[in-house]
Amino acid sequence: MKITFLIHNVYGIGGTIRTTVNLAAALADEHEVTIVSMLRHRARPRFAIDPRVTVVPLVDNRPSSPDASDELHRRPARVFPAAEKRYKQYSRLTDRRAEEYLRDCDADVVIGTRPGLNVYLARFAPAGALRIAQEHLTHDTHTDRLRTRLARHYRTLDAVITTTEADAAVYRKKMRLPGVRVLAIPNSVPDPGPAPAQERPPVIAAAGRLVRAKRFDLLIDAFTDVAAKFPDWSLRIYGAGNDKQRLQDLIDEQGLGERARLMGAVSPIEAEFHQASVVASASDAESFGMTLVEAMRCGTPVVATDCPLGPAEIVHDGVDGRLVPMGDRDALAAALCDLIADEPVRLRMGEAARTAARRFDPAHIARAYDGLLTELSAARAARPRRRLEAGWRTLLARPAQSLLRR
């Protein structure tokens, strides 16, 4: 099969980019795979891309590019939904390039990787191709306005894939998509190889965008307890974002000095996780939890807040890591201290984490996609009839519901 992914900007850094590159490489064992990057801002992608995978950029934002001065690139997009968070980065030029590429491509399968691109997919993808929307965010993080727009377009697709079963259940309950397969397939993370044959240093690591939802402030606050009880241990936070100065001010106010450090963005992150004894996440919200899986694949136990929606589907509390209540500073500090104090438990959890995380191997996730594509191809002829039947059931149910309300 010819499989095409639509992605916002494959030249950047982020969880969606990482998992798309991983999956594309795994699928390339059996298929012809292309990654279409709507935007491009540098010469080469930051992540290594399998040479069997073709990368096609549509709009070049580099100052030297003719696209940067194109009049259409100064005019707001009409097709890309205005309620989408990335809307300001899109234009009439991205609308046109997406339409031209999709209508001329010969892909058997087209997979979108964010809401606005899934609208492009619904509007422009070839009628004969399987059209699949991935949701790397969550249903409830979208505004009502965006969800209304997405529901109209998602009804024309073959499948909607979320990263967690919890989010798939929300979609099935709140967004009526007759004839559309809604299911969860987690993100993929490759095996980073064995950890270096040396004792791990007394380091707690954390990684992610430096934004308020990631609650690195809570982690820094909790670390003050760790620092008081275990003077040899330090905290390293990897990432970039608008919250950097606020977090540095908090480190300074707590008098942590070099014990807690903002390390900047590092990619790939596995080498740093191999050099940590524990990885922590204090997020208030996660659509999946890539850093948790990346840490576990390194054999590093994790301590994470049990926030919606991902961590509980990744971490088995007390087996390969710890889950603590969201926003509970004391519980987070206590869990970290417990793992630090009990090295045998920490090592045992790390080995359990490495074993459990094998289920996220790209080859395993690729097999799940292969199975889905086979299922969708076989069921495609019956899909219009199922949609029609679902529509009639809804219409027939309305009079009954009206009578019940009287």
mmCIF file of C-alpha atoms in Angstrom:
data_model
loop_
_atom_site.group_PDB
_atom_site.id
_atom_site.type_symbol
_atom_site.label_atom_id
_atom_site.label_comp_id
_atom_site.label_asym_id
_atom_site.label_seq_id
_atom_site.Cartn_x
_atom_site.Cartn_y
_atom_site.Cartn_z
ATOM 1 C CA MET A 1 0.000 0.000 0.000
ATOM 2 C CA LYS A 2 0.966 3.645 -0.447
ATOM 3 C CA ILE A 3 0.521 5.391 2.904
ATOM 4 C CA THR A 4 0.734 9.170 3.312
ATOM 5 C CA PHE A 5 0.905 11.037 6.629
ATOM 6 C CA LEU A 6 -0.074 14.714 6.911
ATOM 7 C CA ILE A 7 1.868 16.484 9.660
ATOM 8 C CA HIS A 8 2.138 20.107 10.771
ATOM 9 C CA ASN A 9 5.947 20.476 10.624
ATOM 10 C CA VAL A 10 8.180 17.408 10.568
ATOM 11 C CA TYR A 11 11.230 19.675 10.837
ATOM 12 C CA GLY A 12 10.513 20.555 14.469
ATOM 13 C CA ILE A 13 10.561 18.731 17.815
ATOM 14 C CA GLY A 14 7.514 17.220 19.489
ATOM 15 C CA GLY A 15 5.742 14.052 20.479
ATOM 16 C CA THR A 16 3.530 13.911 17.376
ATOM 17 C CA ILE A 17 6.561 14.301 15.117
ATOM 18 C CA ARG A 18 8.507 11.642 17.003
ATOM 19 C CA THR A 19 5.750 9.043 16.952
ATOM 20 C CA THR A 20 4.917 9.733 13.280
ATOM 21 C CA VAL A 21 8.546 9.248 12.271
ATOM 22 C CA ASN A 22 8.683 6.031 14.338
ATOM 23 C CA LEU A 23 5.490 4.627 12.825
ATOM 24 C CA ALA A 24 6.434 5.628 9.278
ATOM 25 C CA ALA A 25 9.724 3.729 9.574
ATOM 26 C CA ALA A 26 7.981 0.628 10.905
ATOM 27 C CA LEU A 27 5.336 0.702 8.168
ATOM 28 C CA ALA A 28 8.054 1.126 5.544
ATOM 29 C CA ASP A 29 8.967 -2.541 6.085
ATOM 30 C CA GLU A 30 5.838 -3.469 4.125
ATOM 31 C CA HIS A 31 4.531 -0.274 2.494
ATOM 32 C CA GLU A 32 5.532 2.803 0.480
ATOM 33 C CA VAL A 33 5.392 5.644 3.020
ATOM 34 C CA THR A 34 5.395 9.428 2.556
ATOM 35 C CA ILE A 35 5.332 12.155 5.200
ATOM 36 C CA VAL A 36 3.805 15.391 3.911
ATOM 37 C CA SER A 37 4.900 18.314 6.071
ATOM 38 C CA MET A 38 2.592 21.293 5.719
ATOM 39 C CA LEU A 39 5.341 23.663 6.855
ATOM 40 C CA ARG A 40 9.127 23.752 6.763
ATOM 41 C CA HIS A 41 11.370 26.146 8.678
ATOM 42 C CA ARG A 42 14.835 24.563 8.387
ATOM 43 C CA ALA A 43 16.934 22.555 5.935
ATOM 44 C CA ARG A 44 16.780 19.171 7.682
ATOM 45 C CA PRO A 45 14.384 17.520 10.135
ATOM 46 C CA ARG A 46 15.663 17.365 13.704
ATOM 47 C CA PHE A 47 14.694 13.704 14.032
ATOM 48 C CA ALA A 48 16.426 11.100 11.907
ATOM 49 C CA ILE A 49 14.002 9.832 9.261
ATOM 50 C CA ASP A 50 14.279 6.377 7.751
ATOM 51 C CA PRO A 51 15.713 6.737 4.210
ATOM 52 C CA ARG A 52 12.885 4.558 2.877
ATOM 53 C CA VAL A 53 10.385 7.260 3.918
ATOM 54 C CA THR A 54 9.816 10.152 1.497
ATOM 55 C CA VAL A 55 9.416 13.635 3.010
ATOM 56 C CA VAL A 56 7.445 16.220 1.023
ATOM 57 C CA PRO A 57 7.268 19.810 2.400
ATOM 58 C CA LEU A 58 4.418 21.919 1.032
ATOM 59 C CA VAL A 59 5.097 25.464 2.279
ATOM 60 C CA ASP A 60 8.636 26.674 3.009
ATOM 61 C CA ASN A 61 8.731 29.345 5.737
ATOM 62 C CA ARG A 62 12.461 30.006 5.518
ATOM 63 C CA PRO A 63 13.137 33.693 4.766
ATOM 64 C CA SER A 64 14.992 32.828 1.557
ATOM 65 C CA SER A 65 12.056 30.858 0.183
ATOM 66 C CA PRO A 66 9.666 32.386 -2.391
ATOM 67 C CA ASP A 67 6.815 31.036 -0.242
ATOM 68 C CA ALA A 68 7.715 33.474 2.537
ATOM 69 C CA SER A 69 6.836 36.433 0.301
ATOM 70 C CA ASP A 70 3.908 34.823 -1.502
ATOM 71 C CA GLU A 71 0.823 37.041 -1.298
ATOM 72 C CA LEU A 72 -1.389 34.031 -0.498
ATOM 73 C CA HIS A 73 0.764 33.261 2.544
ATOM 74 C CA ARG A 74 -0.249 36.624 4.014
ATOM 75 C CA ARG A 75 -3.960 35.899 3.702
ATOM 76 C CA PRO A 76 -5.751 33.882 6.405
ATOM 77 C CA ALA A 77 -6.705 30.298 5.719
ATOM 78 C CA ARG A 78 -10.284 29.530 4.706
ATOM 79 C CA VAL A 79 -10.302 25.732 4.978
ATOM 80 C CA PHE A 80 -8.043 25.184 7.992
ATOM 81 C CA PRO A 81 -10.402 25.728 10.967
ATOM 82 C CA ALA A 82 -10.060 29.078 12.733
ATOM 83 C CA ALA A 83 -10.725 27.433 16.105
ATOM 84 C CA GLU A 84 -7.629 25.230 15.726
ATOM 85 C CA LYS A 85 -4.678 26.279 17.910
ATOM 86 C CA ARG A 86 -2.290 26.427 14.961
ATOM 87 C CA TYR A 87 -4.604 28.548 12.802
ATOM 88 C CA LYS A 88 -2.343 31.631 12.720
ATOM 89 C CA GLN A 89 0.404 29.548 11.116
ATOM 90 C CA TYR A 90 -1.863 28.592 8.222
ATOM 91 C CA SER A 91 -2.859 30.652 5.211
ATOM 92 C CA ARG A 92 -4.583 30.609 1.851
ATOM 93 C CA LEU A 93 -1.307 29.194 0.519
ATOM 94 C CA THR A 94 -1.362 26.176 2.853
ATOM 95 C CA ASP A 95 -5.018 25.606 1.928
ATOM 96 C CA ARG A 96 -4.132 25.620 -1.764
ATOM 97 C CA ARG A 97 -1.015 23.433 -1.457
ATOM 98 C CA ALA A 98 -2.882 20.872 0.649
ATOM 99 C CA GLU A 99 -5.716 20.712 -1.883
ATOM 100 C CA GLU A 100 -3.374 20.403 -4.851
ATOM 101 C CA TYR A 101 -1.247 17.716 -3.258
ATOM 102 C CA LEU A 102 -4.091 15.561 -1.955
ATOM 103 C CA ARG A 103 -6.201 15.723 -5.096
ATOM 104 C CA ASP A 104 -3.247 14.662 -7.246
ATOM 105 C CA CYS A 105 -1.724 12.031 -4.964
ATOM 106 C CA ASP A 106 -2.164 8.306 -5.554
ATOM 107 C CA ALA A 107 -2.086 7.208 -1.901
ATOM 108 C CA ASP A 108 -4.126 4.197 -0.822
ATOM 109 C CA VAL A 109 -4.238 5.529 2.753
ATOM 110 C CA VAL A 110 -4.008 9.114 4.031
ATOM 111 C CA ILE A 111 -3.531 9.721 7.763
ATOM 112 C CA GLY A 112 -3.910 13.174 9.332
ATOM 113 C CA THR A 113 -2.156 13.942 12.614
ATOM 114 C CA ARG A 114 -3.956 17.012 14.002
ATOM 115 C CA PRO A 115 -7.501 18.430 13.817
ATOM 116 C CA GLY A 116 -6.915 21.074 11.130
ATOM 117 C CA LEU A 117 -5.090 18.609 8.910
ATOM 118 C CA ASN A 118 -7.916 16.139 9.380
ATOM 119 C CA VAL A 119 -10.223 18.774 7.871
ATOM 120 C CA TYR A 120 -7.878 18.954 4.863
ATOM 121 C CA LEU A 121 -8.029 15.169 4.754
ATOM 122 C CA ALA A 122 -11.835 15.119 4.743
ATOM 123 C CA ARG A 123 -12.104 17.883 2.165
ATOM 124 C CA PHE A 124 -9.404 16.967 -0.323
ATOM 125 C CA ALA A 125 -8.155 13.361 0.005
ATOM 126 C CA PRO A 126 -8.802 11.072 -2.994
ATOM 127 C CA ALA A 127 -12.193 9.374 -2.871
ATOM 128 C CA GLY A 128 -10.596 5.973 -3.330
ATOM 129 C CA ALA A 129 -8.171 6.314 -0.406
ATOM 130 C CA LEU A 130 -8.797 5.201 3.153
ATOM 131 C CA ARG A 131 -8.959 8.390 5.236
ATOM 132 C CA ILE A 132 -7.875 8.156 8.867
ATOM 133 C CA ALA A 133 -7.760 10.939 11.458
ATOM 134 C CA GLN A 134 -5.307 10.633 14.331
ATOM 135 C CA GLU A 135 -6.060 12.649 17.484
ATOM 136 C CA HIS A 136 -2.863 13.443 19.401
ATOM 137 C CA LEU A 137 -4.775 15.890 21.586
ATOM 138 C CA THR A 138 -8.081 14.915 23.251
ATOM 139 C CA HIS A 139 -11.763 15.462 22.546
ATOM 140 C CA ASP A 140 -12.332 17.601 25.625
ATOM 141 C CA THR A 141 -9.355 19.890 25.037
ATOM 142 C CA HIS A 142 -10.973 21.115 21.817
ATOM 143 C CA THR A 143 -13.386 24.052 22.026
ATOM 144 C CA ASP A 144 -17.084 23.529 21.313
ATOM 145 C CA ARG A 145 -16.653 25.479 18.093
ATOM 146 C CA LEU A 146 -13.843 23.206 16.880
ATOM 147 C CA ARG A 147 -15.647 20.012 17.921
ATOM 148 C CA THR A 148 -18.723 21.065 15.928
ATOM 149 C CA ARG A 149 -16.565 21.621 12.845
ATOM 150 C CA LEU A 150 -14.672 18.359 13.330
ATOM 151 C CA ALA A 151 -17.850 16.290 13.773
ATOM 152 C CA ARG A 152 -19.113 17.434 10.397
ATOM 153 C CA HIS A 153 -15.898 16.383 8.665
ATOM 154 C CA TYR A 154 -15.044 13.304 10.734
ATOM 155 C CA ARG A 155 -18.338 11.708 9.644
ATOM 156 C CA THR A 156 -16.890 11.408 6.131
ATOM 157 C CA LEU A 157 -13.759 9.536 7.267
ATOM 158 C CA ASP A 158 -13.068 5.841 7.620
ATOM 159 C CA ALA A 159 -11.574 5.910 11.119
ATOM 160 C CA VAL A 160 -10.644 8.172 14.033
ATOM 161 C CA ILE A 161 -7.716 6.983 16.132
ATOM 162 C CA THR A 162 -6.991 8.292 19.622
ATOM 163 C CA THR A 163 -3.882 7.545 21.672
ATOM 164 C CA THR A 164 -5.803 6.236 24.703
ATOM 165 C CA GLU A 165 -8.860 4.067 25.203
ATOM 166 C CA ALA A 166 -10.227 6.654 27.634
ATOM 167 C CA ASP A 167 -10.300 9.298 24.898
ATOM 168 C CA ALA A 168 -11.763 6.868 22.354
ATOM 169 C CA ALA A 169 -14.614 6.244 24.799
ATOM 170 C CA VAL A 170 -15.215 10.011 25.029
ATOM 171 C CA TYR A 171 -15.393 10.289 21.237
ATOM 172 C CA ARG A 172 -17.842 7.382 21.005
ATOM 173 C CA LYS A 173 -20.063 8.990 23.633
ATOM 174 C CA LYS A 174 -19.932 12.652 22.624
ATOM 175 C CA MET A 175 -19.335 12.744 18.854
ATOM 176 C CA ARG A 176 -21.783 10.725 16.777
ATOM 177 C CA LEU A 177 -19.851 9.250 13.848
ATOM 178 C CA PRO A 178 -22.015 6.584 12.183
ATOM 179 C CA GLY A 179 -20.001 4.117 10.134
ATOM 180 C CA VAL A 180 -16.664 5.541 11.332
ATOM 181 C CA ARG A 181 -14.374 3.209 13.261
ATOM 182 C CA VAL A 182 -13.284 4.914 16.497
ATOM 183 C CA LEU A 183 -10.485 3.150 18.349
ATOM 184 C CA ALA A 184 -7.336 3.684 20.400
ATOM 185 C CA ILE A 185 -3.842 2.864 19.154
ATOM 186 C CA PRO A 186 -1.048 4.209 21.365
ATOM 187 C CA ASN A 187 1.980 6.115 20.177
ATOM 188 C CA SER A 188 5.068 4.110 19.323
ATOM 189 C CA VAL A 189 8.493 4.416 20.947
ATOM 190 C CA PRO A 190 11.499 2.426 19.702
ATOM 191 C CA ASP A 191 13.874 0.426 21.864
ATOM 192 C CA PRO A 192 16.788 2.745 22.751
ATOM 193 C CA GLY A 193 19.043 -0.224 23.486
ATOM 194 C CA PRO A 194 20.496 -1.261 26.824
ATOM 195 C CA ALA A 195 21.547 1.319 29.368
ATOM 196 C CA PRO A 196 25.285 1.975 29.709
ATOM 197 C CA ALA A 197 26.961 -0.574 31.982
ATOM 198 C CA GLN A 198 27.450 1.774 34.910
ATOM 199 C CA GLU A 199 25.713 2.775 38.095
ATOM 200 C CA ARG A 200 23.055 5.372 37.488
ATOM 201 C CA PRO A 201 23.654 8.769 39.070
ATOM 202 C CA PRO A 202 21.310 10.138 41.763
ATOM 203 C CA VAL A 203 19.217 12.165 39.306
ATOM 204 C CA ILE A 204 15.497 12.751 38.873
ATOM 205 C CA ALA A 205 14.793 13.731 35.277
ATOM 206 C CA ALA A 206 11.737 15.310 33.686
ATOM 207 C CA ALA A 207 11.047 16.436 30.135
ATOM 208 C CA GLY A 208 8.409 18.335 28.191
ATOM 209 C CA ARG A 209 7.340 21.756 27.027
ATOM 210 C CA LEU A 210 7.874 24.389 29.707
ATOM 211 C CA VAL A 211 4.222 25.390 29.956
ATOM 212 C CA ARG A 212 1.928 25.650 32.955
ATOM 213 C CA ALA A 213 -0.083 22.498 32.217
ATOM 214 C CA LYS A 214 3.054 20.376 32.661
ATOM 215 C CA ARG A 215 3.287 21.601 36.283
ATOM 216 C CA PHE A 216 7.052 21.694 36.528
ATOM 217 C CA ASP A 217 6.457 24.227 39.300
ATOM 218 C CA LEU A 218 4.786 21.484 41.342
ATOM 219 C CA LEU A 219 7.694 19.141 40.660
ATOM 220 C CA ILE A 220 10.237 21.766 41.746
ATOM 221 C CA ASP A 221 8.245 22.413 44.918
ATOM 222 C CA ALA A 222 8.054 18.673 45.660
ATOM 223 C CA PHE A 223 11.777 18.342 45.013
ATOM 224 C CA THR A 224 12.520 20.643 47.953
ATOM 225 C CA ASP A 225 11.524 17.739 50.231
ATOM 226 C CA VAL A 226 13.794 15.397 48.283
ATOM 227 C CA ALA A 227 16.674 17.862 48.471
ATOM 228 C CA ALA A 228 16.305 18.164 52.240
ATOM 229 C CA LYS A 229 16.299 14.385 52.828
ATOM 230 C CA PHE A 230 18.733 13.256 50.134
ATOM 231 C CA PRO A 231 21.500 15.846 49.659
ATOM 232 C CA ASP A 232 23.204 13.867 46.874
ATOM 233 C CA TRP A 233 20.168 13.907 44.562
ATOM 234 C CA SER A 234 19.449 16.488 41.863
ATOM 235 C CA LEU A 235 16.608 17.407 39.486
ATOM 236 C CA ARG A 236 17.131 17.972 35.754
ATOM 237 C CA ILE A 237 14.314 19.357 33.620
ATOM 238 C CA TYR A 238 14.622 19.112 29.830
ATOM 239 C CA GLY A 239 12.551 21.285 27.524
ATOM 240 C CA ALA A 240 11.871 24.767 26.231
ATOM 241 C CA GLY A 241 8.866 27.045 26.516
ATOM 242 C CA ASN A 242 7.310 30.240 27.768
ATOM 243 C CA ASP A 243 7.437 29.167 31.423
ATOM 244 C CA LYS A 244 11.224 28.992 31.577
ATOM 245 C CA GLN A 245 11.851 32.229 33.475
ATOM 246 C CA ARG A 246 9.073 31.589 35.986
ATOM 247 C CA LEU A 247 10.510 28.150 36.722
ATOM 248 C CA GLN A 248 14.033 29.511 37.076
ATOM 249 C CA ASP A 249 12.733 32.147 39.496
ATOM 250 C CA LEU A 250 11.057 29.390 41.536
ATOM 251 C CA ILE A 251 14.311 27.405 41.666
ATOM 252 C CA ASP A 252 16.117 30.518 42.886
ATOM 253 C CA GLU A 253 13.425 31.334 45.464
ATOM 254 C CA GLN A 254 13.630 27.792 46.875
ATOM 255 C CA GLY A 255 17.398 28.135 47.194
ATOM 256 C CA LEU A 256 17.979 24.966 45.181
ATOM 257 C CA GLY A 257 20.914 26.371 43.244
ATOM 258 C CA GLU A 258 22.532 23.732 41.051
ATOM 259 C CA ARG A 259 20.459 20.979 42.684
ATOM 260 C CA ALA A 260 17.615 21.759 40.243
ATOM 261 C CA ARG A 261 18.519 22.782 36.705
ATOM 262 C CA LEU A 262 16.681 23.684 33.497
ATOM 263 C CA MET A 263 18.694 21.854 30.861
ATOM 264 C CA GLY A 264 17.052 23.149 27.676
ATOM 265 C CA ALA A 265 15.542 21.068 24.903
ATOM 266 C CA VAL A 266 17.318 17.797 24.141
ATOM 267 C CA SER A 267 16.344 15.381 21.389
ATOM 268 C CA PRO A 268 16.433 12.465 21.424
ATOM 269 C CA ILE A 269 15.924 12.324 25.184
ATOM 270 C CA GLU A 270 16.820 8.680 25.827
ATOM 271 C CA ALA A 271 20.488 9.334 26.576
ATOM 272 C CA GLU A 272 19.423 11.648 29.416
ATOM 273 C CA PHE A 273 16.885 9.154 30.755
ATOM 274 C CA HIS A 274 19.602 6.488 30.766
ATOM 275 C CA GLN A 275 21.530 8.847 33.059
ATOM 276 C CA ALA A 276 18.637 9.211 35.523
ATOM 277 C CA SER A 277 17.468 6.920 38.323
ATOM 278 C CA VAL A 278 13.866 8.188 38.254
ATOM 279 C CA VAL A 279 11.784 10.139 35.720
ATOM 280 C CA ALA A 280 8.970 12.330 37.021
ATOM 281 C CA SER A 281 5.875 13.921 35.478
ATOM 282 C CA ALA A 282 3.605 16.299 37.368
ATOM 283 C CA SER A 283 1.244 17.194 34.492
ATOM 284 C CA ASP A 284 -2.348 18.289 34.956
ATOM 285 C CA ALA A 285 -3.209 16.890 31.516
ATOM 286 C CA GLU A 286 -1.713 14.456 29.024
ATOM 287 C CA SER A 287 -3.177 13.217 25.771
ATOM 288 C CA PHE A 288 -0.805 10.259 26.026
ATOM 289 C CA GLY A 289 2.508 10.603 27.891
ATOM 290 C CA MET A 290 5.396 10.033 25.479
ATOM 291 C CA THR A 291 8.082 10.871 28.044
ATOM 292 C CA LEU A 292 6.735 8.194 30.377
ATOM 293 C CA VAL A 293 7.078 5.522 27.687
ATOM 294 C CA GLU A 294 10.487 6.832 26.630
ATOM 295 C CA ALA A 295 11.698 6.577 30.235
ATOM 296 C CA MET A 296 10.259 3.099 30.701
ATOM 297 C CA ARG A 297 11.900 1.873 27.500
ATOM 298 C CA CYS A 298 15.185 3.013 29.097
ATOM 299 C CA GLY A 299 14.457 0.887 32.151
ATOM 300 C CA THR A 300 13.868 3.955 34.304
ATOM 301 C CA PRO A 301 10.944 3.861 36.735
ATOM 302 C CA VAL A 302 8.531 6.785 36.584
ATOM 303 C CA VAL A 303 6.539 8.766 39.114
ATOM 304 C CA ALA A 304 3.581 10.482 37.448
ATOM 305 C CA THR A 305 0.411 12.282 38.409
ATOM 306 C CA ASP A 306 -2.701 10.280 37.565
ATOM 307 C CA CYS A 307 -4.031 12.966 35.270
ATOM 308 C CA PRO A 308 -6.421 12.503 32.362
ATOM 309 C CA LEU A 309 -5.995 10.607 30.098
ATOM 310 C CA GLY A 310 -2.741 8.796 29.433
ATOM 311 C CA PRO A 311 -0.665 7.859 32.491
ATOM 312 C CA ALA A 312 -3.066 5.267 33.913
ATOM 313 C CA GLU A 313 -2.924 3.371 30.587
ATOM 314 C CA ILE A 314 0.892 3.408 30.635
ATOM 315 C CA VAL A 315 2.003 3.020 34.266
ATOM 316 C CA HIS A 316 0.999 0.106 36.497
ATOM 317 C CA ASP A 317 1.101 1.681 39.953
ATOM 318 C CA GLY A 318 3.514 -0.089 42.270
ATOM 319 C CA VAL A 319 4.789 -2.394 39.512
ATOM 320 C CA ASP A 320 6.697 -0.368 36.926
ATOM 321 C CA GLY A 321 6.248 3.075 38.460
ATOM 322 C CA ARG A 322 4.081 5.146 40.739
ATOM 323 C CA LEU A 323 0.891 7.122 40.133
ATOM 324 C CA VAL A 324 -0.018 9.921 42.535
ATOM 325 C CA PRO A 325 -3.074 12.189 42.739
ATOM 326 C CA MET A 326 -3.017 15.146 40.364
ATOM 327 C CA GLY A 327 -1.859 18.396 41.942
ATOM 328 C CA ASP A 328 -0.827 16.702 45.215
ATOM 329 C CA ARG A 329 2.586 18.114 46.006
ATOM 330 C CA ASP A 330 3.069 16.038 49.162
ATOM 331 C CA ALA A 331 2.113 12.755 47.477
ATOM 332 C CA LEU A 332 4.525 13.480 44.624
ATOM 333 C CA ALA A 333 7.352 14.247 47.057
ATOM 334 C CA ALA A 334 6.603 11.123 49.122
ATOM 335 C CA ALA A 335 6.603 8.827 46.079
ATOM 336 C CA LEU A 336 9.938 10.230 44.910
ATOM 337 C CA CYS A 337 11.437 9.847 48.372
ATOM 338 C CA ASP A 338 10.160 6.263 48.648
ATOM 339 C CA LEU A 339 11.856 5.233 45.405
ATOM 340 C CA ILE A 340 15.073 7.017 46.305
ATOM 341 C CA ALA A 341 15.218 5.374 49.718
ATOM 342 C CA ASP A 342 14.577 1.839 48.452
ATOM 343 C CA GLU A 343 17.115 1.016 45.754
ATOM 344 C CA PRO A 344 16.052 -2.659 45.294
ATOM 345 C CA VAL A 345 12.456 -1.581 44.627
ATOM 346 C CA ARG A 346 13.653 1.153 42.295
ATOM 347 C CA LEU A 347 15.767 -1.293 40.284
ATOM 348 C CA ARG A 348 12.976 -3.870 40.188
ATOM 349 C CA MET A 349 10.497 -1.278 38.930
ATOM 350 C CA GLY A 350 12.974 -0.181 36.274
ATOM 351 C CA GLU A 351 13.256 -3.711 34.886
ATOM 352 C CA ALA A 352 9.474 -4.117 35.007
ATOM 353 C CA ALA A 353 9.121 -0.799 33.175
ATOM 354 C CA ARG A 354 11.461 -1.934 30.398
ATOM 355 C CA THR A 355 9.444 -5.151 29.950
ATOM 356 C CA ALA A 356 6.018 -3.458 30.069
ATOM 357 C CA ALA A 357 7.014 -0.764 27.568
ATOM 358 C CA ARG A 358 7.721 -3.317 24.837
ATOM 359 C CA ARG A 359 4.033 -3.110 23.928
ATOM 360 C CA PHE A 360 4.770 0.356 22.484
ATOM 361 C CA ASP A 361 7.423 -0.924 20.068
ATOM 362 C CA PRO A 362 6.887 0.557 16.578
ATOM 363 C CA ALA A 363 6.695 -2.908 14.979
ATOM 364 C CA HIS A 364 3.841 -3.827 17.319
ATOM 365 C CA ILE A 365 1.994 -0.559 16.628
ATOM 366 C CA ALA A 366 2.546 -1.003 12.883
ATOM 367 C CA ARG A 367 0.871 -4.430 13.090
ATOM 368 C CA ALA A 368 -2.122 -2.780 14.750
ATOM 369 C CA TYR A 369 -2.355 -0.334 11.833
ATOM 370 C CA ASP A 370 -1.999 -3.141 9.307
ATOM 371 C CA GLY A 371 -4.883 -4.965 10.955
ATOM 372 C CA LEU A 372 -6.996 -1.812 10.924
ATOM 373 C CA LEU A 373 -6.279 -1.130 7.245
ATOM 374 C CA THR A 374 -7.278 -4.680 6.342
ATOM 375 C CA GLU A 375 -10.490 -4.328 8.350
ATOM 376 C CA LEU A 376 -11.372 -0.943 6.854
ATOM 377 C CA SER A 377 -10.726 -2.133 3.302
ATOM 378 C CA ALA A 378 -12.950 -5.172 3.788
ATOM 379 C CA ALA A 379 -15.777 -3.169 5.375
ATOM 380 C CA ARG A 380 -15.667 -0.171 3.070
ATOM 381 C CA ALA A 381 -18.452 -1.294 0.736
ATOM 382 C CA ALA A 382 -20.872 -1.657 3.656
ATOM 383 C CA ARG A 383 -19.989 1.661 5.297
ATOM 384 C CA PRO A 384 -22.488 3.920 3.427
ATOM 385 C CA ARG A 385 -25.327 1.536 4.303
ATOM 386 C CA ARG A 386 -24.357 1.541 8.000
ATOM 387 C CA ARG A 387 -24.269 5.344 8.007
ATOM 388 C CA LEU A 388 -27.714 5.493 6.412
ATOM 389 C CA GLU A 389 -29.099 2.991 8.928
ATOM 390 C CA ALA A 390 -27.620 4.966 11.815
ATOM 391 C CA GLY A 391 -29.184 8.156 10.468
ATOM 392 C CA TRP A 392 -32.613 6.513 10.244
ATOM 393 C CA ARG A 393 -32.286 5.143 13.794
ATOM 394 C CA THR A 394 -31.549 8.651 15.033
ATOM 395 C CA LEU A 395 -34.542 10.118 13.210
ATOM 396 C CA LEU A 396 -36.884 7.390 14.452
ATOM 397 C CA ALA A 397 -35.665 7.788 18.020
ATOM 398 C CA ARG A 398 -36.456 11.510 18.149
ATOM 399 C CA PRO A 399 -40.290 11.191 18.376
ATOM 400 C CA ALA A 400 -39.921 8.606 21.139
ATOM 401 C CA GLN A 401 -37.539 10.850 23.057
ATOM 402 C CA SER A 402 -39.959 13.766 22.606
ATOM 403 C CA LEU A 403 -42.812 11.715 24.083
ATOM 404 C CA LEU A 404 -40.672 10.687 27.048
ATOM 405 C CA ARG A 405 -39.925 14.328 27.851
ATOM 406 C CA ARG A 406 -43.611 15.237 27.980
#
